[in-house]
Amino acid sequence: MSELRRNNLSLVEAVGQSVCSLSPTFTPALGVAVVGGMAGANSWLVYLLATISVTIVGINIAKLAKRIPAAGSFFLYVSRTLGPSWGLLSGWAMLAAYLFTAVALTVATSIFFKDFFGAIGVKIMPPDFVIYIAVSALIFVLAYRDVKLSTRFGLTLEALSVGAIIVVCFLIWKSVGFKIDMAQVHLSGASFGTIAPPIVFAIFSWVGFESAATLSKEIRNPEVVVPRAIVATAIVVGVFFVATTVIIAMGFHDDAGKLGASAAPLSDVAAASNLGGMVVTFIYFAAMISCFACSLGQLTAFARMLFSLGRYEFVHRSMGAVHEKHATPYFAVAVGTVLNAVLCIAFARAGETNLVGYFGTIATFGFIFVYLLCSIAAPVLLYREGNLTAGTVILGALGAVSMALAFFGSVYPVPAVPYNYFPWGFLAYMLAGAVWFFVLKTRAPKVLQGIEHDLESLGTIEAATTPLSALGVGAE
């Protein structure tokens, strides 16, 4: 049976996967409007708290990635520490998280595609569904052919777009005489009710920062490279988010209503600062390529997760197929890109800006669930190894508590419709996964026995990809 190509990727590709999967440009170009609509002048604080939380979680994930370098990443991290049942549920959660994030960013790509071409004078735009299909098809081509190509291509796009945003923010700040916004400094109007609810969507700005771990089997020296890529991405991107949010909120005079209503916050501030139409057009272009790169990164991670679950036969074994020539999980890639296009088209009537917020929020619950489990799993694994320290326990507890609080903040105070329904929709999705787990446990117990045997008896890398048939077990 064909396998993923080992020792194929370096630190550059690992960072590329993580950076592409979170699309740094998306936040100042569009995502900050959701957070700013709730927090106003305190939006920077929301992103600062999210940076701290995500970095702590990143450190916990890095401890696991160092010891379990495998394609299944979170599924295997949790399975080896908390048991196969929690591991399979974490894999189930990450499937939705990666897919829904890809949907949100595909829609965002469409938004900025039309903004960009409209700004350069193109009057006739293709229908939205054509853009969704075209984006999904291009993602399939890149992810199907070569993961090195897709990660380097995405990282190049992100480097260009982030550089553009930094220049634009500097020019905006210069236009106001480099002044300091005292309302932000003094946390004007700050309260739990204004800070807690938007933290969930703020965390969405980082989702995928850990996805370098999904390429562990293909990365050279993954025990060192993957942890570095994860933690560095969390911190550097967090600084970028806080700084750009300060500039954008100041440009809107800290007006939460106006910021929340903006379909392109950074572009609106640039236009109001008289920076010229070319700058605004450039922002649209940077955001478009960044959002596309993020969709590519998310669906690459989705395919690796689906591949691992297919190899363990939690989903159909065909998902574990690998292309003989390209050494990519081509069937899982195809499924992900088709689902991406279908979901974008199916919910198009809700409006594109709304879809970004809707799918982004739901996706975040999946990441929060798995980040919480990983924060618990890290100290458990080190305890079993005899390497547990007080620092590991503290970081694990802080990571778990911060994720629990993020989820709590999404349900209380009760957010506006339809965001108040999303936490319960995610719980329903997880319940469906739990039901399938118990069905599998009853109808095909050898599958779960195979997972337990695989995790306990094989080496870490081999454990990620050995089909059950090689162990003498399988579904009945």
PDB file of N, CA and C in Angstrom, residues 4 98 188 203 261 264 325 348 359 387:
ATOM      1  N   LEU A   4       2.400   8.085   2.554  1.00  0.00           N
ATOM      2  CA  LEU A   4       2.811   9.469   2.420  1.00  0.00           C
ATOM      3  C   LEU A   4       4.335   9.534   2.355  1.00  0.00           C
ATOM      4  N   TYR A  98     -11.643  21.984  10.363  1.00  0.00           N
ATOM      5  CA  TYR A  98     -10.870  22.299   9.157  1.00  0.00           C
ATOM      6  C   TYR A  98     -11.774  22.585   7.966  1.00  0.00           C
ATOM      7  N   SER A 188     -11.836  51.859  27.520  1.00  0.00           N
ATOM      8  CA  SER A 188     -13.124  52.517  27.652  1.00  0.00           C
ATOM      9  C   SER A 188     -14.279  51.553  27.408  1.00  0.00           C
ATOM     10  N   ILE A 203     -10.337  33.715  18.482  1.00  0.00           N
ATOM     11  CA  ILE A 203      -9.555  32.487  18.403  1.00  0.00           C
ATOM     12  C   ILE A 203      -9.634  31.900  16.998  1.00  0.00           C
ATOM     13  N   ALA A 261     -20.248  46.954  11.127  1.00  0.00           N
ATOM     14  CA  ALA A 261     -21.016  47.004   9.875  1.00  0.00           C
ATOM     15  C   ALA A 261     -20.129  47.030   8.640  1.00  0.00           C
ATOM     16  N   ALA A 264     -15.222  45.576   4.824  1.00  0.00           N
ATOM     17  CA  ALA A 264     -13.789  45.560   4.543  1.00  0.00           C
ATOM     18  C   ALA A 264     -13.125  46.619   5.415  1.00  0.00           C
ATOM     19  N   LYS A 325       1.986   7.927  -7.339  1.00  0.00           N
ATOM     20  CA  LYS A 325       3.000   8.814  -7.897  1.00  0.00           C
ATOM     21  C   LYS A 325       3.253  10.028  -7.015  1.00  0.00           C
ATOM     22  N   ALA A 348     -25.383  29.819   0.226  1.00  0.00           N
ATOM     23  CA  ALA A 348     -25.078  31.118  -0.382  1.00  0.00           C
ATOM     24  C   ALA A 348     -26.137  32.176  -0.113  1.00  0.00           C
ATOM     25  N   PHE A 359     -19.813  30.167   9.591  1.00  0.00           N
ATOM     26  CA  PHE A 359     -18.970  28.982   9.500  1.00  0.00           C
ATOM     27  C   PHE A 359     -17.704  29.131  10.330  1.00  0.00           C
ATOM     28  N   ASN A 387       8.210  12.340  33.219  1.00  0.00           N
ATOM     29  CA  ASN A 387       8.843  13.645  32.999  1.00  0.00           C
ATOM     30  C   ASN A 387       7.941  14.813  33.392  1.00  0.00           C
TER      31      ASN A 387
END
